[in-house]
One Martini backbone bead per residue (centre of mass of N, CA, C, O) as a GRO file, in nm:
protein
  114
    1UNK     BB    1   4.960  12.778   9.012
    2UNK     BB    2   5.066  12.509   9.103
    3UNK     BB    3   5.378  12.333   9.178
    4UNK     BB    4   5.287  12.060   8.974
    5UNK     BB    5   5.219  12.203   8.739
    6UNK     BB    6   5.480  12.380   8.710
    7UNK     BB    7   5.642  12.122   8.652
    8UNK     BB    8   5.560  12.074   8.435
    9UNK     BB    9   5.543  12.249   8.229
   10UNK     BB   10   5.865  12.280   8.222
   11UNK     BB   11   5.882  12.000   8.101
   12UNK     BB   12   5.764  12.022   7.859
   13UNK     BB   13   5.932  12.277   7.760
   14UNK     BB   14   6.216  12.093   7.773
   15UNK     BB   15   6.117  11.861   7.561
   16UNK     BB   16   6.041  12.076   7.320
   17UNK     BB   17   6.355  12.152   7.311
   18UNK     BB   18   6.481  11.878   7.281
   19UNK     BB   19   6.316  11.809   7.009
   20UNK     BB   20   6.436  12.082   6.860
   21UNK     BB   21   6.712  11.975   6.866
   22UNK     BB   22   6.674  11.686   6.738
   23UNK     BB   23   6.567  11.821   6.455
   24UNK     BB   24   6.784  11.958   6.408
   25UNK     BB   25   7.047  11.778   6.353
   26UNK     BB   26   6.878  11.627   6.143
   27UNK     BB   27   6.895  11.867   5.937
   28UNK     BB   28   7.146  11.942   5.919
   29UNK     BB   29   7.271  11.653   5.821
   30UNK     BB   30   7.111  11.669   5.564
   31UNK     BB   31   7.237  12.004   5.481
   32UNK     BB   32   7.503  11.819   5.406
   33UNK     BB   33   7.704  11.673   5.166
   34UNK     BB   34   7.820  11.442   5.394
   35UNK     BB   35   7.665  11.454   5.697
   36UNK     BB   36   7.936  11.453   5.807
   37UNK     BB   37   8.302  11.523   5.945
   38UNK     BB   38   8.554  11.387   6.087
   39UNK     BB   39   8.734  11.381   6.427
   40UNK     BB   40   8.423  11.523   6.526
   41UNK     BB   41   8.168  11.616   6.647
   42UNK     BB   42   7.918  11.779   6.577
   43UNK     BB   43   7.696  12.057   6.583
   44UNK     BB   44   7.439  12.256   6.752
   45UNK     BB   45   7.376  12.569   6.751
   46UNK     BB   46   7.283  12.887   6.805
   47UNK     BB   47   7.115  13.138   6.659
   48UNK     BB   48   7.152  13.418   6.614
   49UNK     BB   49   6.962  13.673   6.437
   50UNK     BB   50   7.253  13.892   6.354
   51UNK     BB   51   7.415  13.618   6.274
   52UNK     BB   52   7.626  13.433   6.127
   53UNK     BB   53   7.738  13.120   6.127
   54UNK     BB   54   8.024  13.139   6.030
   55UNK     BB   55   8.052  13.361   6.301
   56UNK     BB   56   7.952  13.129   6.499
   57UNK     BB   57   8.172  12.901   6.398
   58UNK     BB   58   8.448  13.084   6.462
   59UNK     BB   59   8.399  13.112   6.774
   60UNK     BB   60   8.426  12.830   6.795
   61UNK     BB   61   8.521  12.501   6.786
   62UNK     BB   62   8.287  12.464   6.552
   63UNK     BB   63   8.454  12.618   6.254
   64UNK     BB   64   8.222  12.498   6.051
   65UNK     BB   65   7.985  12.568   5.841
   66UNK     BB   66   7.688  12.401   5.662
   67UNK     BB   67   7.455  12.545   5.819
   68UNK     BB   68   7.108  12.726   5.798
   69UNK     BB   69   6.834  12.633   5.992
   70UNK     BB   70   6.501  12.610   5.957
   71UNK     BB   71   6.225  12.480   6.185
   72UNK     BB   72   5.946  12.320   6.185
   73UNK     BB   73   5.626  12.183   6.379
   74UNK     BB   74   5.333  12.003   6.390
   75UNK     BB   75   5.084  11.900   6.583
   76UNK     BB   76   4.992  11.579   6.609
   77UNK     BB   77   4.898  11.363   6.437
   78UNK     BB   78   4.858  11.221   6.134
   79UNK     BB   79   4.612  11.154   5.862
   80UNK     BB   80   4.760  11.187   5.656
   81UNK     BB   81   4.993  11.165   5.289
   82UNK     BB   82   4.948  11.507   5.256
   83UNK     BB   83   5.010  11.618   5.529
   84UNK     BB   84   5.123  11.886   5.673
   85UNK     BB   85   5.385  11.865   5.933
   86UNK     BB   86   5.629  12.096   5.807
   87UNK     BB   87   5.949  12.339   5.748
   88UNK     BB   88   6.198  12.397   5.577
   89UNK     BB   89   6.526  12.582   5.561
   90UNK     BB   90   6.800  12.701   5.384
   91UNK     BB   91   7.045  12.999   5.427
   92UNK     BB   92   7.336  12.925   5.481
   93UNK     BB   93   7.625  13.080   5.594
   94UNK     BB   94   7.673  13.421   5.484
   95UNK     BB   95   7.433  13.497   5.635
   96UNK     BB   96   7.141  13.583   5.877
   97UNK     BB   97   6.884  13.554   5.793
   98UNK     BB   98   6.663  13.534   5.983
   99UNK     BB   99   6.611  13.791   6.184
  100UNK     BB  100   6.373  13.691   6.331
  101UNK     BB  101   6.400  13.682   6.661
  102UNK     BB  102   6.187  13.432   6.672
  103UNK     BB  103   6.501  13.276   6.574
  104UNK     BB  104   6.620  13.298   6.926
  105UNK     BB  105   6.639  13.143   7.153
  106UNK     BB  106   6.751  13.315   7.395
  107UNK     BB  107   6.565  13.514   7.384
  108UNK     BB  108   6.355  13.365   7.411
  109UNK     BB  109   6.076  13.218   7.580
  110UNK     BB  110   6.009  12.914   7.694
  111UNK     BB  111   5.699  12.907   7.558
  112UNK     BB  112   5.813  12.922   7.219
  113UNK     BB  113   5.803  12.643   7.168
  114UNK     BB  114   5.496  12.629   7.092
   0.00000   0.00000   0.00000
């Protein structure tokens, strides 16, 4: 692979990367029954596969875990008002939820993303 492709390949993933966390935003949002409240903005998180939200935002500054939620999207533009285009799941925040590593971003390989 040449230098130019894989720049574009790393921005790419970076992009997948950036899409796939304001798609958290939005779910954690949603997952929350106030939609996010206080005097300072709330924040998502990397979710460790082995730990509960409880304890991983109790570790950080944004110490109140409101959801843990796993999302999916699929490629491709909609092609129909029926057609699945993801899935998301909210575990709650006290238990460390779906354990599979391939749901722990920080472990994950740059190309996990795809």
């Amino acid at each position: 692979m040449d230098a130019m492709e894989a720049e574009r390949v790393e921005l790419d993933q970076a992009h997948a990367w950036q899409a796939l966390h304001m798609a958290a935003a939005a779910a954690c949002r949603g997952s929350t029954p106030s939609g996010g409240t206080g005097p300072s903005g709330n924040a998502v998180l990397a979710k460790e596969n082995t730990r509960s939200c409880t304890a991983i935002c109790g570790a950080s500054p944004f110490n109140l875990c409101d959801a843990d939620v796993s999302i999916s999207g699929y490629k491709g533009q909609a092609e129909s008002y029926s057609q699945r285009l993801g899935h998301f799941y909210n575990y709650g925040c006290g238990t460390a939820g779906n354990t599979d590593v391939k749901f722990d971003e920080v472990k994950a390989g740059g190309d996990d993303v795809f």
